[in-house]
């Protein structure tokens, strides 16, 4: 009976020590994950392209600003809001060129 008790105590000790190692490892992973989160954990946003008022320079500036504040991805939404129309018509060849530019820049 005493041998069995000693064995149980030993097994419980091993479990406790293993848990400590696991917690320390996960704690380090958690800390490093907060300092440098993986891309799939970064925030996402909607990116409104309003009334054809888009340019390559504006796209690049927007993407740089998103990167600077830690945004990981964006969904382009081409919207009409009643503002004066810009030079780029939605789904035109130029619009597709600008979409390709955005993808390359991103």
Backbone as JSON, one array per atom type, in Angstrom:
{
  "sequence": "XXXXXXXXXXXXXXXXXXXXXXXXXXXXXXXXXXXXXXXXXXXXXXXXXXXXXXXXXXXXXXXXXXXXXXXXXXXXXXXXXXXXXXXXXXXXXXXXXXXXXXXXXX",
  "N": [[0.83, -1.19, 0.0], [1.95, 1.25, 0.76], [3.92, 1.52, -1.2], [2.34, 1.84, -3.44], [1.07, 4.26, -2.82], [3.3, 5.96, -2.78], [4.02, 5.8, -5.48], [1.76, 6.99, -6.69], [1.97, 9.58, -5.66], [4.38, 10.32, -6.86], [3.63, 10.27, -9.59], [1.68, 12.29, -9.6], [3.35, 14.44, -8.95], [4.96, 14.53, -11.27], [3.02, 15.21, -13.17], [2.28, 17.74, -12.25], [4.7, 19.17, -12.58], [5.03, 18.94, -15.34], [2.8, 20.39, -16.2], [3.6, 22.92, -15.31], [5.78, 23.44, -17.03], [4.41, 23.44, -19.48], [2.65, 25.61, -19.09], [4.53, 27.71, -18.84], [5.69, 27.66, -21.38], [3.44, 28.23, -23.01], [2.82, 30.74, -21.99], [5.02, 32.24, -22.83], [4.61, 32.04, -25.6], [2.18, 33.37, -25.8], [2.89, 35.96, -24.96], [4.76, 36.66, -26.99], [3.05, 36.5, -29.14], [1.36, 38.67, -28.69], [3.14, 40.77, -28.95], [4.0, 40.52, -31.58], [1.71, 39.84, -33.54], [0.27, 37.13, -35.46], [-0.51, 37.35, -38.97], [-3.13, 36.51, -39.58], [-4.46, 37.2, -37.28], [-4.65, 39.91, -37.17], [-6.48, 43.04, -37.22], [-9.26, 43.66, -39.43], [-10.67, 45.61, -42.12], [-13.22, 47.61, -43.78], [-12.82, 49.02, -46.94], [-13.62, 51.8, -48.43], [-14.23, 52.76, -51.68], [-15.08, 55.62, -53.09], [-17.47, 56.74, -55.28], [-15.87, 56.58, -57.63], [-13.63, 58.09, -57.11], [-10.68, 57.55, -57.06], [-7.18, 56.91, -57.07], [-3.9, 55.78, -58.1], [-1.92, 56.8, -56.4], [-3.44, 57.53, -54.18], [-4.41, 55.04, -53.37], [-2.03, 53.73, -52.67], [-1.21, 55.4, -50.55], [-3.34, 55.01, -48.76], [-3.05, 52.24, -48.19], [-0.5, 52.22, -46.99], [-1.06, 53.74, -44.71], [-2.92, 52.05, -43.46], [-1.27, 49.86, -42.92], [0.52, 51.04, -41.14], [-1.03, 51.49, -38.85], [-1.61, 48.92, -38.16], [-3.51, 47.34, -39.46], [-4.58, 44.37, -40.92], [-5.89, 43.39, -43.2], [-8.13, 44.32, -45.89], [-11.39, 44.9, -47.21], [-12.48, 45.85, -50.29], [-14.94, 48.17, -51.03], [-16.88, 49.44, -53.4], [-18.58, 52.28, -53.56], [-21.49, 54.44, -53.89], [-22.19, 57.69, -53.01], [-23.36, 60.1, -53.43], [-21.56, 62.09, -53.7], [-19.51, 64.24, -55.79], [-18.87, 62.74, -58.94], [-16.01, 60.75, -59.57], [-13.1, 60.27, -61.73], [-12.97, 57.56, -62.41], [-14.75, 54.89, -63.59], [-16.81, 52.44, -62.15], [-15.95, 49.04, -62.51], [-14.78, 49.44, -64.95], [-12.1, 49.21, -67.44], [-9.96, 50.76, -66.4], [-10.63, 50.82, -63.68], [-10.28, 48.13, -62.98], [-7.51, 48.0, -63.39], [-6.68, 49.6, -61.26], [-7.6, 48.07, -59.1], [-5.91, 45.85, -59.42], [-3.49, 47.18, -58.95], [-3.87, 47.82, -56.25], [-3.86, 45.25, -55.13], [-1.26, 44.39, -55.73], [0.24, 46.31, -54.32], [-0.59, 45.8, -51.74]],
  "CA": [[0.0, 0.0, 0.0], [2.85, 2.39, 0.84], [4.55, 1.65, -2.51], [1.31, 2.37, -4.34], [0.91, 5.67, -2.45], [4.51, 6.64, -3.26], [3.93, 5.88, -6.93], [0.72, 7.98, -7.01], [2.56, 10.9, -5.35], [5.37, 10.57, -7.9], [2.91, 10.58, -10.83], [1.1, 13.61, -9.42], [4.47, 15.38, -9.03], [5.31, 14.66, -12.69], [1.94, 15.95, -13.83], [2.39, 19.14, -11.83], [5.88, 19.75, -13.22], [4.74, 19.03, -16.77], [1.9, 21.53, -16.34], [4.39, 24.15, -15.16], [6.51, 23.64, -18.28], [3.42, 23.78, -20.5], [2.19, 26.97, -18.83], [5.62, 28.62, -19.15], [5.81, 27.71, -22.84], [2.28, 28.96, -23.53], [2.95, 32.14, -21.56], [5.97, 32.87, -23.76], [3.93, 32.14, -26.9], [1.16, 34.41, -25.68], [3.59, 37.25, -24.94], [5.31, 36.96, -28.31], [1.91, 36.7, -30.01], [0.87, 40.04, -28.52], [4.15, 41.69, -29.47], [4.05, 40.37, -33.03], [0.62, 38.91, -33.85], [0.25, 36.58, -36.81], [-1.33, 38.12, -39.91], [-4.54, 36.12, -39.49], [-5.04, 37.78, -36.07], [-4.71, 41.37, -37.28], [-7.82, 43.53, -37.53], [-9.65, 43.86, -40.83], [-11.54, 46.77, -42.27], [-13.81, 47.86, -45.08], [-12.11, 50.09, -47.62], [-14.59, 52.37, -49.36], [-13.84, 53.54, -52.86], [-16.3, 56.41, -53.19], [-17.86, 57.42, -56.52], [-14.82, 56.62, -58.64], [-12.58, 59.03, -56.7], [-9.55, 56.73, -56.67], [-5.95, 57.05, -57.84], [-2.83, 54.9, -57.62], [-1.27, 57.45, -55.26], [-4.35, 57.44, -53.04], [-4.44, 53.64, -52.95], [-0.76, 53.47, -51.97], [-1.25, 56.14, -49.27], [-4.29, 54.32, -47.88], [-2.46, 50.98, -47.73], [0.58, 52.54, -46.05], [-1.68, 54.15, -43.45], [-3.49, 50.84, -42.84], [-0.14, 49.08, -42.39], [1.09, 51.78, -40.01], [-1.86, 51.32, -37.66], [-1.73, 47.51, -37.82], [-4.62, 46.65, -40.12], [-4.04, 43.24, -41.64], [-6.52, 43.19, -44.51], [-9.26, 45.21, -46.16], [-12.33, 44.53, -48.26], [-12.82, 47.03, -51.07], [-16.36, 48.37, -51.3], [-17.06, 50.56, -54.32], [-19.9, 52.79, -53.18], [-21.98, 55.73, -54.37], [-22.68, 58.4, -51.83], [-23.9, 61.41, -53.78], [-20.45, 63.02, -53.9], [-19.21, 64.38, -57.21], [-18.27, 61.54, -59.54], [-14.6, 60.8, -59.9], [-12.78, 59.91, -63.11], [-12.89, 56.11, -62.64], [-16.06, 54.24, -63.58], [-16.78, 51.1, -61.56], [-15.83, 47.89, -63.41], [-14.15, 49.82, -66.22], [-10.72, 48.71, -67.49], [-9.11, 51.52, -65.45], [-10.98, 50.37, -62.33], [-9.59, 46.86, -62.78], [-6.09, 48.31, -63.23], [-6.5, 50.1, -59.9], [-7.75, 46.91, -58.22], [-4.64, 45.13, -59.53], [-2.49, 47.98, -58.25], [-4.1, 47.64, -54.81], [-3.43, 43.9, -54.76], [0.22, 44.37, -55.77], [0.74, 47.14, -53.23], [-0.89, 45.16, -50.45]],
  "C": [[0.87, 1.25, 0.0], [3.54, 2.62, -0.5], [3.58, 2.28, -3.51], [1.11, 3.87, -4.08], [2.09, 6.48, -2.96], [4.48, 6.82, -4.77], [2.92, 6.95, -7.35], [1.26, 9.39, -6.76], [3.57, 11.28, -6.43], [4.69, 10.97, -9.22], [2.28, 11.97, -10.73], [2.17, 14.7, -9.5], [4.86, 15.6, -10.5], [4.27, 15.46, -13.46], [2.04, 17.43, -13.5], [3.56, 19.83, -12.52], [5.68, 19.91, -14.72], [3.81, 20.2, -17.05], [2.65, 22.85, -16.23], [5.16, 24.46, -16.44], [5.57, 24.08, -19.39], [2.95, 25.21, -20.33], [3.27, 27.99, -19.17], [5.77, 28.77, -20.66], [4.66, 28.5, -23.45], [2.32, 30.42, -23.16], [3.9, 32.88, -22.48], [5.35, 33.05, -25.14], [2.9, 33.26, -26.88], [1.8, 35.79, -25.7], [4.11, 37.61, -26.33], [4.18, 37.19, -29.32], [1.31, 38.09, -29.89], [1.85, 41.05, -29.09], [4.18, 41.68, -31.0], [2.98, 39.37, -33.46], [0.71, 38.36, -35.26], [-0.75, 37.35, -37.68], [-2.82, 37.78, -39.77], [-5.24, 36.67, -38.24], [-5.16, 39.29, -36.13], [-6.13, 41.82, -37.61], [-8.02, 43.73, -39.03], [-10.58, 45.05, -40.91], [-12.2, 46.77, -43.64], [-13.08, 49.07, -45.66], [-13.04, 50.63, -48.7], [-13.91, 53.16, -50.47], [-15.1, 54.3, -53.26], [-16.43, 57.1, -54.56], [-16.75, 57.56, -57.54], [-13.68, 57.59, -58.33], [-11.38, 58.25, -56.16], [-8.38, 56.98, -57.62], [-4.93, 56.06, -57.31], [-2.15, 55.5, -56.39], [-2.13, 57.35, -54.01], [-4.42, 56.02, -52.48], [-3.18, 53.32, -52.15], [-0.76, 54.16, -50.6], [-2.18, 55.45, -48.28], [-3.68, 53.03, -47.31], [-1.31, 51.21, -46.75], [0.01, 52.96, -44.7], [-2.29, 52.96, -42.71], [-2.39, 50.01, -42.19], [0.41, 49.72, -41.12], [0.29, 51.57, -38.72], [-2.18, 49.86, -37.35], [-2.91, 46.78, -38.43], [-4.05, 45.57, -41.02], [-4.65, 42.98, -43.0], [-7.71, 44.14, -44.64], [-10.11, 44.62, -47.28], [-12.73, 45.8, -48.98], [-14.32, 47.04, -51.33], [-16.48, 49.61, -52.18], [-18.48, 51.08, -54.11], [-20.22, 54.12, -53.87], [-22.59, 56.44, -53.18], [-23.28, 59.76, -52.16], [-22.81, 62.46, -53.91], [-20.22, 63.2, -55.4], [-18.48, 63.15, -57.73], [-16.8, 61.78, -59.84], [-14.35, 60.3, -61.31], [-12.84, 58.41, -63.43], [-14.29, 55.49, -62.51], [-15.9, 52.81, -63.03], [-16.84, 50.04, -62.66], [-15.28, 48.23, -64.8], [-12.74, 49.22, -66.26], [-9.79, 49.44, -66.51], [-9.39, 51.09, -64.01], [-10.27, 49.05, -62.01], [-8.08, 47.05, -62.65], [-5.8, 48.78, -61.81], [-6.67, 48.99, -58.85], [-6.45, 46.1, -58.23], [-3.51, 45.86, -58.83], [-2.63, 47.79, -56.73], [-3.61, 46.29, -54.33], [-1.89, 43.83, -54.72], [0.81, 45.16, -54.61], [0.53, 46.48, -51.86], [0.09, 44.04, -50.2]]
}
